[in-house]
Coordinates of C-alpha atoms and ligand atoms in Angstrom, one line a residue:
Chain X
M1 CA 20.9 82.5 85.3
S2 CA 20.4 85.4 82.9
P3 CA 16.9 86.6 82.2
T4 CA 15.2 85.5 79.0
N5 CA 12.1 86.7 77.3
V6 CA 9.0 84.8 78.3
S7 CA 5.8 85.6 76.2
M8 CA 2.3 84.4 76.7
T9 CA -1.3 85.6 76.2
V10 CA -2.8 87.0 79.4
N11 CA -6.5 88.0 79.3
G12 CA -6.4 88.1 75.6
K13 CA -3.3 90.3 75.3
T14 CA 0.1 89.2 74.2
V15 CA 2.6 90.0 76.9
S16 CA 6.3 89.5 77.3
A17 CA 8.8 90.1 80.1
A18 CA 12.5 89.2 80.7
V19 CA 12.6 86.9 83.7
E20 CA 14.9 84.2 85.2
P21 CA 13.7 80.6 84.6
R22 CA 13.1 80.3 88.3
T23 CA 10.5 83.1 88.3
L24 CA 7.2 81.6 89.3
L25 CA 4.1 82.4 87.2
I26 CA 2.5 84.2 90.2
H27 CA 5.5 86.5 90.4
Y28 CA 5.5 87.1 86.7
L29 CA 1.9 88.1 86.8
R30 CA 2.0 90.2 89.9
E31 CA 5.5 91.8 89.6
N32 CA 6.3 91.9 85.9
L33 CA 2.9 92.5 84.6
G34 CA 1.4 94.4 87.6
L35 CA -1.6 92.1 87.6
T36 CA -2.0 91.8 91.4
G37 CA -5.5 90.3 91.4
S38 CA -4.1 86.8 91.8
H39 CA -3.0 86.4 95.4
I40 CA -0.3 84.5 97.2
G41 CA -1.9 82.8 100.2
C42 CA 0.4 80.0 101.3
D43 CA 3.2 79.7 98.8
T44 CA 3.1 76.0 99.5
S45 CA 0.7 74.8 96.8
H46 CA -2.2 74.3 99.2
C47 CA -4.6 77.3 99.4
G48 CA -5.5 78.0 95.7
A49 CA -5.5 81.8 96.2
C50 CA -3.0 82.0 93.3
T51 CA -5.2 79.9 90.9
V52 CA -5.2 81.1 87.3
D53 CA -6.4 79.4 84.1
V54 CA -3.6 78.1 81.8
D55 CA -4.7 76.6 78.5
G56 CA -8.0 75.5 80.0
R57 CA -6.7 74.1 83.2
S58 CA -6.9 75.6 86.7
V59 CA -3.4 75.9 87.9
K60 CA -1.8 77.1 91.2
S61 CA 0.5 79.7 89.7
C62 CA 2.8 79.6 92.8
T63 CA 3.7 76.1 91.6
M64 CA 4.5 76.7 88.0
F65 CA 7.4 78.5 86.5
A66 CA 6.6 81.3 84.1
V67 CA 8.7 79.6 81.4
Q68 CA 6.5 76.5 81.7
A69 CA 3.6 78.8 80.6
A70 CA 5.5 80.3 77.7
G71 CA 3.1 80.5 74.7
A72 CA 0.1 79.6 76.8
N73 CA -3.3 81.3 77.0
V74 CA -3.7 82.6 80.6
L75 CA -6.8 84.0 82.3
T76 CA -6.7 85.8 85.6
I77 CA -9.4 87.6 87.6
E78 CA -8.5 90.8 85.7
G79 CA -9.9 89.2 82.6
M80 CA -13.2 88.2 83.9
A81 CA -15.2 91.4 83.5
G82 CA -16.2 92.6 80.1
A83 CA -14.2 95.4 78.4
D84 CA -17.0 97.8 79.4
G85 CA -16.6 96.8 83.1
K86 CA -19.7 94.7 83.2
L87 CA -19.2 92.0 85.8
S88 CA -19.2 88.3 84.7
A89 CA -21.9 86.0 86.0
L90 CA -19.6 84.6 88.6
Q91 CA -18.5 88.0 89.8
E92 CA -22.1 89.1 90.0
G93 CA -22.9 85.9 91.9
F94 CA -20.2 86.5 94.5
R95 CA -21.5 90.0 95.1
E96 CA -25.2 89.1 95.2
M97 CA -24.8 85.9 97.3
H98 CA -22.1 87.4 99.7
G99 CA -19.6 84.9 98.4
L100 CA -16.8 86.8 100.1
Q101 CA -15.9 88.5 103.3
C102 CA -12.2 89.6 103.3
G103 CA -11.9 88.7 99.6
Y104 CA -8.5 87.2 99.8
C105 CA -9.5 83.8 98.3
T106 CA -12.0 85.3 95.8
P107 CA -9.8 85.7 92.7
G108 CA -8.7 82.1 92.9
M109 CA -12.2 80.9 93.7
I110 CA -13.7 82.7 90.7
I111 CA -11.1 81.5 88.3
R112 CA -11.4 78.0 89.5
A113 CA -15.3 78.2 89.4
H114 CA -15.0 79.6 85.9
R115 CA -13.2 76.4 84.7
L116 CA -15.6 74.2 86.6
L117 CA -18.6 75.8 84.9
Q118 CA -16.9 75.5 81.5
E119 CA -16.6 71.8 82.1
N120 CA -19.9 71.2 83.9
P121 CA -22.4 74.0 83.3
N122 CA -25.0 72.5 85.7
P123 CA -23.0 71.1 88.7
S124 CA -24.7 69.7 91.8
E125 CA -23.9 71.1 95.1
S126 CA -21.5 68.3 95.8
E127 CA -19.8 68.7 92.4
I128 CA -19.3 72.3 93.3
R129 CA -17.8 71.5 96.7
I130 CA -15.4 68.8 95.2
G131 CA -14.6 71.3 92.3
I132 CA -13.5 74.0 94.7
S133 CA -11.8 71.6 97.2
G134 CA -8.4 73.0 96.2
N135 CA -9.4 76.5 97.3
L136 CA -9.4 77.4 100.9
C137 CA -11.5 80.2 102.4
R138 CA -11.0 81.2 106.0
C139 CA -14.0 83.5 106.2
T140 CA -17.2 82.4 104.7
G141 CA -17.6 78.8 105.7
Y142 CA -18.1 78.1 101.9
Q143 CA -22.0 78.2 102.1
N144 CA -22.3 81.4 100.2
I145 CA -19.5 80.6 97.8
V146 CA -21.4 77.5 96.7
R147 CA -24.5 79.7 96.3
A148 CA -22.6 82.3 94.3
I149 CA -21.5 79.6 91.9
Q150 CA -25.0 78.2 91.7
Y151 CA -26.2 81.7 90.9
A152 CA -23.7 82.0 88.1
A153 CA -24.6 78.6 86.7
A154 CA -28.3 79.6 86.6
K155 CA -27.6 83.0 85.1
L156 CA -25.4 81.5 82.4
A157 CA -28.2 79.1 81.6
G158 CA -30.6 82.0 81.3
L159 CA -32.4 81.0 84.5
E160 CA -33.1 82.9 87.7
F161 CA -31.5 81.7 91.0
K162 CA -34.1 81.9 93.7
E163 CA -32.2 81.0 96.9
A164 CA -31.1 83.8 99.2
A165 CA -27.7 84.3 100.7
E166 CA -27.2 83.2 104.3
Chain I
M1 CA 6.5 65.4 100.8
G2 CA 4.5 62.6 102.4
H3 CA 7.0 62.3 105.2
S4 CA 8.1 65.9 105.6
A5 CA 8.2 67.6 108.9
R6 CA 6.3 70.8 109.6
L7 CA 7.1 73.7 107.3
L8 CA 8.3 76.9 108.9
W9 CA 7.6 80.3 107.2
E10 CA 11.2 81.3 107.3
D11 CA 12.2 78.2 105.4
L12 CA 10.1 79.1 102.5
L13 CA 12.2 80.5 99.7
I14 CA 12.3 81.1 96.0
P15 CA 13.8 78.2 94.2
G16 CA 17.5 78.3 93.3
S17 CA 18.7 79.2 89.8
F18 CA 18.6 76.8 87.0
E19 CA 18.8 76.6 83.2
Y20 CA 15.6 75.5 81.5
H21 CA 15.4 73.1 78.6
R22 CA 12.3 72.0 76.7
P23 CA 13.1 69.0 74.4
A24 CA 10.5 68.1 71.7
S25 CA 11.1 64.3 71.7
L26 CA 12.0 61.5 74.1
S27 CA 15.4 60.9 72.4
E28 CA 16.2 64.6 72.7
A29 CA 15.4 64.5 76.4
V30 CA 17.6 61.5 76.9
A31 CA 20.4 63.1 74.9
L32 CA 20.1 66.3 77.0
L33 CA 20.3 64.4 80.3
G34 CA 23.4 62.7 79.0
R35 CA 25.1 65.9 78.0
L36 CA 24.2 68.0 81.1
D37 CA 25.8 67.5 84.5
S38 CA 24.5 65.2 87.1
D39 CA 22.5 68.0 88.8
A40 CA 20.1 68.1 85.9
R41 CA 16.5 67.0 86.8
L42 CA 13.5 66.2 84.8
I43 CA 10.3 68.2 85.4
A44 CA 6.9 66.9 84.6
G45 CA 4.0 68.6 86.4
G46 CA 6.4 70.1 88.9
H47 CA 3.9 69.6 91.8
S48 CA 6.3 67.5 93.8
L49 CA 9.5 69.0 92.5
I50 CA 8.7 72.8 92.7
P51 CA 7.7 72.6 96.4
M52 CA 11.0 70.8 97.1
M53 CA 12.9 73.4 95.1
K54 CA 11.2 76.2 97.1
L55 CA 12.5 74.5 100.3
R56 CA 15.9 74.1 98.6
L57 CA 15.6 70.4 99.3
A58 CA 16.2 70.1 95.6
M59 CA 18.6 72.4 93.8
P60 CA 18.9 71.3 90.2
T61 CA 21.2 73.3 88.0
H62 CA 19.2 72.3 84.9
L63 CA 15.6 71.5 84.4
V64 CA 14.6 69.3 81.5
D65 CA 10.8 69.9 80.9
L66 CA 9.0 66.9 79.4
A67 CA 5.9 69.0 78.7
G68 CA 6.7 69.3 75.0
V69 CA 7.2 65.6 74.4
A70 CA 3.9 64.5 72.8
E71 CA 4.9 60.8 72.6
L72 CA 4.7 60.6 76.4
K73 CA 1.0 61.5 76.5
G74 CA -2.2 59.4 76.8
A75 CA -3.3 55.9 77.6
R76 CA -4.0 53.1 75.1
L77 CA -4.5 49.4 74.8
E78 CA -1.7 47.4 73.2
G79 CA -2.4 43.7 73.0
G80 CA -2.9 42.4 76.6
E81 CA -1.4 45.5 78.1
I82 CA -2.5 49.0 79.0
V83 CA 0.2 51.5 78.1
I84 CA 0.1 54.8 80.0
G85 CA 2.4 57.6 78.8
A86 CA 4.4 59.2 81.7
M87 CA 3.1 62.7 80.9
T88 CA -0.6 61.7 81.3
T89 CA -2.0 63.9 84.0
Q90 CA -4.1 62.6 86.9
R91 CA -7.1 64.4 85.4
E92 CA -6.5 62.7 82.1
I93 CA -6.4 59.4 84.0
I94 CA -9.8 60.2 85.5
M95 CA -11.3 61.1 82.1
S96 CA -9.8 58.2 80.1
G97 CA -12.4 55.9 78.6
V98 CA -9.8 53.1 78.1
L99 CA -8.9 53.1 81.7
A100 CA -12.5 53.3 83.0
E101 CA -13.3 50.2 81.0
H102 CA -10.2 48.1 81.7
A103 CA -8.6 49.3 85.0
P104 CA -11.1 51.5 86.9
I105 CA -8.9 51.4 90.0
L106 CA -6.7 54.0 88.3
R107 CA -9.6 56.5 88.3
E108 CA -10.6 55.7 91.9
T109 CA -7.0 56.3 93.0
A110 CA -6.4 59.5 90.9
E111 CA -9.6 61.0 92.4
V112 CA -8.2 60.9 95.9
I113 CA -4.9 62.4 95.0
A114 CA -4.6 66.1 96.0
D115 CA -7.1 68.5 94.6
P116 CA -8.5 69.5 91.2
Q117 CA -5.7 72.0 90.5
V118 CA -2.9 69.5 91.3
R119 CA -4.6 66.8 89.2
Y120 CA -4.7 69.1 86.1
V121 CA -0.9 69.2 86.0
G122 CA 0.5 66.4 88.2
T123 CA 1.4 63.4 86.0
I124 CA 1.3 59.7 86.6
G125 CA 5.0 59.4 85.5
G126 CA 6.1 62.0 88.1
N127 CA 3.9 60.3 90.7
V128 CA 5.6 56.9 90.3
A129 CA 9.1 58.2 89.5
N130 CA 9.2 60.6 92.5
G131 CA 9.9 57.8 95.0
D132 CA 8.0 59.5 97.8
P133 CA 6.2 56.8 99.9
G134 CA 3.3 59.2 100.2
N135 CA 2.5 59.1 96.5
D136 CA -0.6 57.0 95.8
M137 CA 0.2 55.4 92.4
P138 CA 3.2 53.2 93.3
A139 CA 1.2 50.9 95.6
L140 CA -1.4 50.6 92.9
M141 CA 1.2 49.7 90.3
M142 CA 2.5 47.0 92.6
A143 CA -1.0 45.5 93.0
L144 CA -1.6 45.7 89.2
G145 CA 1.8 44.0 88.5
A146 CA 2.8 47.0 86.3
S147 CA 6.3 47.6 84.8
Y148 CA 8.0 50.9 84.1
V149 CA 9.6 51.5 80.8
L150 CA 12.9 53.4 81.3
S151 CA 14.5 55.1 78.4
G152 CA 18.3 55.8 78.7
P153 CA 21.4 56.2 76.6
G154 CA 21.7 52.5 76.2
G155 CA 18.1 52.0 75.0
E156 CA 15.0 50.9 76.8
R157 CA 14.5 48.5 79.7
R158 CA 11.5 47.5 81.9
V159 CA 11.5 47.3 85.7
P160 CA 8.6 45.8 87.6
A161 CA 7.0 48.3 90.0
R162 CA 7.5 45.7 92.7
D163 CA 11.3 45.9 92.3
Y164 CA 11.5 49.7 91.6
Y165 CA 11.4 51.3 95.0
L166 CA 14.6 51.0 97.2
S167 CA 14.2 53.6 99.9
P168 CA 12.6 57.1 100.2
Y169 CA 13.4 58.9 96.9
E170 CA 15.8 56.1 95.9
T171 CA 14.6 54.0 92.9
A172 CA 16.0 51.5 90.4
A173 CA 16.2 54.2 87.8
Q174 CA 19.8 55.2 86.8
P175 CA 20.8 58.8 86.4
G176 CA 20.0 59.8 82.8
E177 CA 17.0 57.5 82.4
V178 CA 13.5 58.8 81.6
L179 CA 10.5 56.9 82.8
A180 CA 8.7 56.9 79.5
A181 CA 5.6 54.8 80.1
I182 CA 3.8 52.4 82.5
R183 CA 2.8 49.1 81.2
V184 CA -0.1 47.4 83.1
P185 CA -1.2 43.8 82.3
K186 CA -4.9 44.2 81.5
P187 CA -6.7 42.8 84.6
P188 CA -9.2 40.0 83.7
A189 CA -12.7 41.1 82.9
G190 CA -14.8 40.8 86.1
H191 CA -11.9 41.4 88.4
G192 CA -12.5 43.2 91.7
W193 CA -10.7 46.3 92.6
A194 CA -10.6 49.0 95.3
Y195 CA -8.3 51.8 96.6
E196 CA -9.0 52.7 100.2
K197 CA -7.2 55.8 101.5
L198 CA -7.5 57.3 105.0
K199 CA -6.6 61.0 105.0
R200 CA -7.3 63.9 107.2
K201 CA -8.5 66.3 104.5
V202 CA -8.5 67.0 100.8
G203 CA -4.9 67.4 99.6
D204 CA -3.4 65.3 102.3
Y205 CA -1.2 62.3 101.8
A206 CA -2.4 59.0 103.2
T207 CA -2.4 58.2 106.9
A208 CA -2.5 54.7 105.3
A209 CA -3.9 53.4 102.1
A210 CA -4.4 50.0 100.4
A211 CA -4.8 49.0 96.8
V212 CA -6.5 45.6 96.0
I213 CA -6.9 43.7 92.8
L214 CA -8.5 40.3 92.9
T215 CA -10.4 37.7 90.9
V216 CA -13.2 35.4 92.2
S217 CA -14.2 32.0 91.0
G218 CA -17.0 29.9 92.3
G219 CA -17.5 32.4 95.2
R220 CA -13.9 32.1 96.4
I221 CA -10.9 34.4 95.8
A222 CA -8.8 32.9 93.0
S223 CA -6.0 35.5 92.9
C224 CA -5.2 38.6 94.9
A225 CA -2.6 41.4 95.0
I226 CA -2.3 44.2 97.6
G227 CA -0.1 47.3 97.7
L228 CA 0.2 49.7 100.6
T229 CA 0.8 53.5 100.6
N230 CA 2.7 55.7 103.0
V231 CA 3.3 53.1 105.8
G232 CA 7.0 52.5 105.2
G233 CA 10.1 54.0 103.4
T234 CA 8.5 52.9 100.1
A235 CA 5.2 51.6 98.9
L236 CA 4.9 48.0 100.1
F237 CA 3.8 44.9 98.2
A238 CA 1.8 42.9 100.8
S239 CA 2.2 39.4 99.5
E240 CA 1.3 37.6 102.7
A241 CA -1.8 39.6 103.3
A242 CA -2.9 38.7 99.8
A243 CA -2.0 35.0 100.1
A244 CA -4.1 34.8 103.2
T245 CA -7.2 35.4 101.2
V246 CA -6.8 33.1 98.3
G247 CA -9.2 30.1 98.3
T248 CA -11.5 31.8 100.8
A249 CA -14.8 33.5 100.6
L250 CA -13.4 36.4 102.6
D251 CA -15.0 35.3 105.9
P252 CA -14.3 37.5 109.0
P253 CA -11.4 35.4 110.3
T254 CA -9.7 35.7 106.8
L255 CA -10.2 39.4 106.8
A256 CA -8.6 39.7 110.3
R257 CA -5.7 37.6 109.2
A258 CA -5.1 39.7 106.0
A259 CA -5.3 42.9 108.1
A260 CA -2.9 41.6 110.6
A261 CA -0.4 40.6 107.9
A262 CA -0.6 44.1 106.4
T263 CA -0.1 45.7 109.8
A264 CA 2.9 43.4 110.4
I265 CA 4.9 44.7 107.4
A266 CA 4.1 48.3 107.9
S267 CA 6.7 50.5 109.5
P268 CA 5.4 54.1 109.2
A269 CA 7.0 57.1 110.9
E270 CA 5.1 59.0 113.6
D271 CA 3.9 62.2 112.1
G272 CA 0.9 64.7 112.2
R273 CA -1.3 61.9 110.9
G274 CA -0.7 59.7 114.0
S275 CA 1.6 57.5 115.9
A276 CA 3.5 54.7 114.2
E277 CA 1.4 52.2 115.9
Y278 CA -1.9 53.8 114.8
R279 CA -0.8 54.2 111.2
A280 CA 0.4 50.5 111.1
K281 CA -3.0 49.5 112.4
M282 CA -4.7 51.6 109.8
A283 CA -2.7 49.8 107.1
G284 CA -4.6 46.7 108.2
V285 CA -8.0 48.5 108.4
M286 CA -7.6 49.9 104.9
T287 CA -6.5 46.5 103.6
A288 CA -9.7 44.9 105.1
R289 CA -11.9 47.6 103.7
A290 CA -10.4 47.5 100.2
L291 CA -10.6 43.7 100.2
K292 CA -14.3 43.8 101.1
R293 CA -15.1 46.4 98.4
A294 CA -13.1 44.6 95.8
F295 CA -14.7 41.2 96.6
A296 CA -18.2 42.8 96.4
R297 CA -17.3 44.3 93.0
A298 CA -15.9 41.1 91.4
A299 CA -17.9 38.8 89.2
S300 CA -17.7 35.3 90.6
Ligands
LIG1 C1 -1.1 70.2 97.7 C2 -0.6 68.9 97.1 C3 -1.2 67.7 97.6 C4 -0.7 66.5 97.0 N1 -1.3 65.4 97.4 C5 -0.9 64.2 96.9 C6 -1.5 63.0 97.3 O1 -2.4 62.9 98.1 N2 -1.1 61.8 96.7 C7 -0.1 61.8 95.8 O2 0.2 60.7 95.2 N3 0.5 62.9 95.4 C8 0.1 64.1 95.9 N4 0.7 65.3 95.5 C9 1.8 65.2 94.5 C10 1.3 65.3 93.1 O3 0.5 64.2 92.8 C11 2.5 65.4 92.2 O4 2.0 66.0 91.0 C12 3.2 64.1 91.8 O5 3.7 63.4 92.9 C13 4.4 64.3 90.9 O6 4.0 64.4 89.6 P1 4.5 65.7 88.8 O7 4.1 65.4 87.4 O8 4.1 66.9 89.4 O9 6.1 65.5 88.9 P2 7.3 66.5 89.2 O10 7.1 67.2 90.4 O11 7.6 67.3 88.0 O12 8.5 65.4 89.4 C14 8.6 64.7 90.6 C15 9.9 63.9 90.5 O13 9.9 62.9 89.5 C16 10.9 63.1 88.5 N5 10.2 62.8 87.3 C17 9.1 63.3 86.8 N6 8.7 62.8 85.6 C18 9.7 61.8 85.4 C19 9.8 60.9 84.3 N7 8.9 60.8 83.3 N8 10.9 60.1 84.3 C20 11.8 60.1 85.4 N9 11.7 61.0 86.4 C21 10.6 61.8 86.4 C22 11.3 64.5 88.7 O14 12.7 64.7 88.3 C23 11.2 64.7 90.2 O15 12.3 64.2 90.9 C24 0.3 66.5 96.0 C25 0.9 67.7 95.6 C26 0.4 68.9 96.2 C27 1.1 70.2 95.7
LIG2 S1 -0.3 80.6 97.1 FE1 -0.4 79.1 95.6 S2 -1.6 77.5 96.5 FE2 -1.4 79.0 98.1
LIG3 S1 -13.3 85.6 101.9 FE1 -11.7 85.7 103.3 S2 -10.5 84.0 102.8 FE2 -12.3 83.7 101.6

């Protein structure tokens, strides 16, 4: 099938690329736009490493065609820090609480946690665990990821997070 | 892919080529399906279809995306029926006030489907139309006595969920028909309900699962309907298991009889979730658990 132009807003910028309809959103982001922050972990819709935010929903971008996201507002890990490079509360939380080891799952975790905190700014530990249950991490055992998200929730609420990383 | 065998890396591919269509109305979608060749497929959330396309188990030449059809969205009450548009996502089912009030079993079931990301995009229409015995909603729709509204070139018709599933991926829908909505007779106020699903982990299809809807009067079960997930070629309507409970106060012998009747109609395949015998047994165990919980929730 001949490529057609697919446009959307990614991290606040209007972008466009000529792709085949079968091009998956993750490939559009990584290969056409050069945004390689979102990772491909499993390619079978299970691991969540490819999670991006599409119109306010956390989506596994390996399981959506780029054409399905035409016209949408997409947020990837590259859009999380401020224009001045200042880390977002979640990024800071992952650094401070050691929420990552190899870092492979981290972009998907942070984008998913971002939507979770938008919907529920003060989640309980169990709400966090259910909220990130579509994101697999093979390194951390999740403990410090949960803390990182709690850290960010506290910071966004103007509070100080007292617990230490394990 | 409730039944699928183990995936091998070398089998994982990019989907085949197709032409993409995005109709803005139901009538336009039906007209498109009529005009395109028989290899055209509808796409809703794509979370069953795209994995199948990656494996080249599905190779549609045209995809007709229902995402732009606003009339297929949302749940509402219409007389004595709850009408749920096919494009309502699992997350929207969980968040719906109408459903929480009138048929809370929908929320309980949607919450144990897949994971948050899948629930943001996976639709109830795709879940019931897919025809995979691993999907959770069909057994629920059987228990609720729901019908599917199918829109085709000749107009609209309704098919009861209990008659819809013929064999894996084979349903009563004709090529060219769109499943537009699900109509659920509003369960009586005070009904009991439960969906019990045994699974190995988040995002897993059921080892076995049971949906129960019942009413209680004077401490005894007045009516009962049971559906089973992933323990046969299709979702199963367990009428004998349900009949065994009517008129009883769900005493232990009754529970055992209902469980045995559910196990008796189960014919699961052996897979990573367990042997056929174990999974059939679990169909009975899930039935008993769901009955107990539904009974406890019902007003008598
Ligand atoms: C990791 C993972 C775990 C999952 N776990 C579960 C689980 O535990 N339980 C479960 O039930 N599901 C599970 N699913 C499947 C998920 O719920 C799907 O979203 C759902 O089965 C199909 O809905 P969809 O909107 O994505 O449909 P699609 O994938 O778009 O479509 C599925 C099929 O239905 C057809 N179709 C879609 N809409 C219509 C319509 N309106 N009319 C006629 N035909 C239509 C399509 O042509 C296609 O053949 C899982 C999926 C993933 C990726
Ligand atoms: S790469 Fe998309 S879910 Fe794993
Ligand atoms: S930090 Fe390695 S997979 Fe999560």
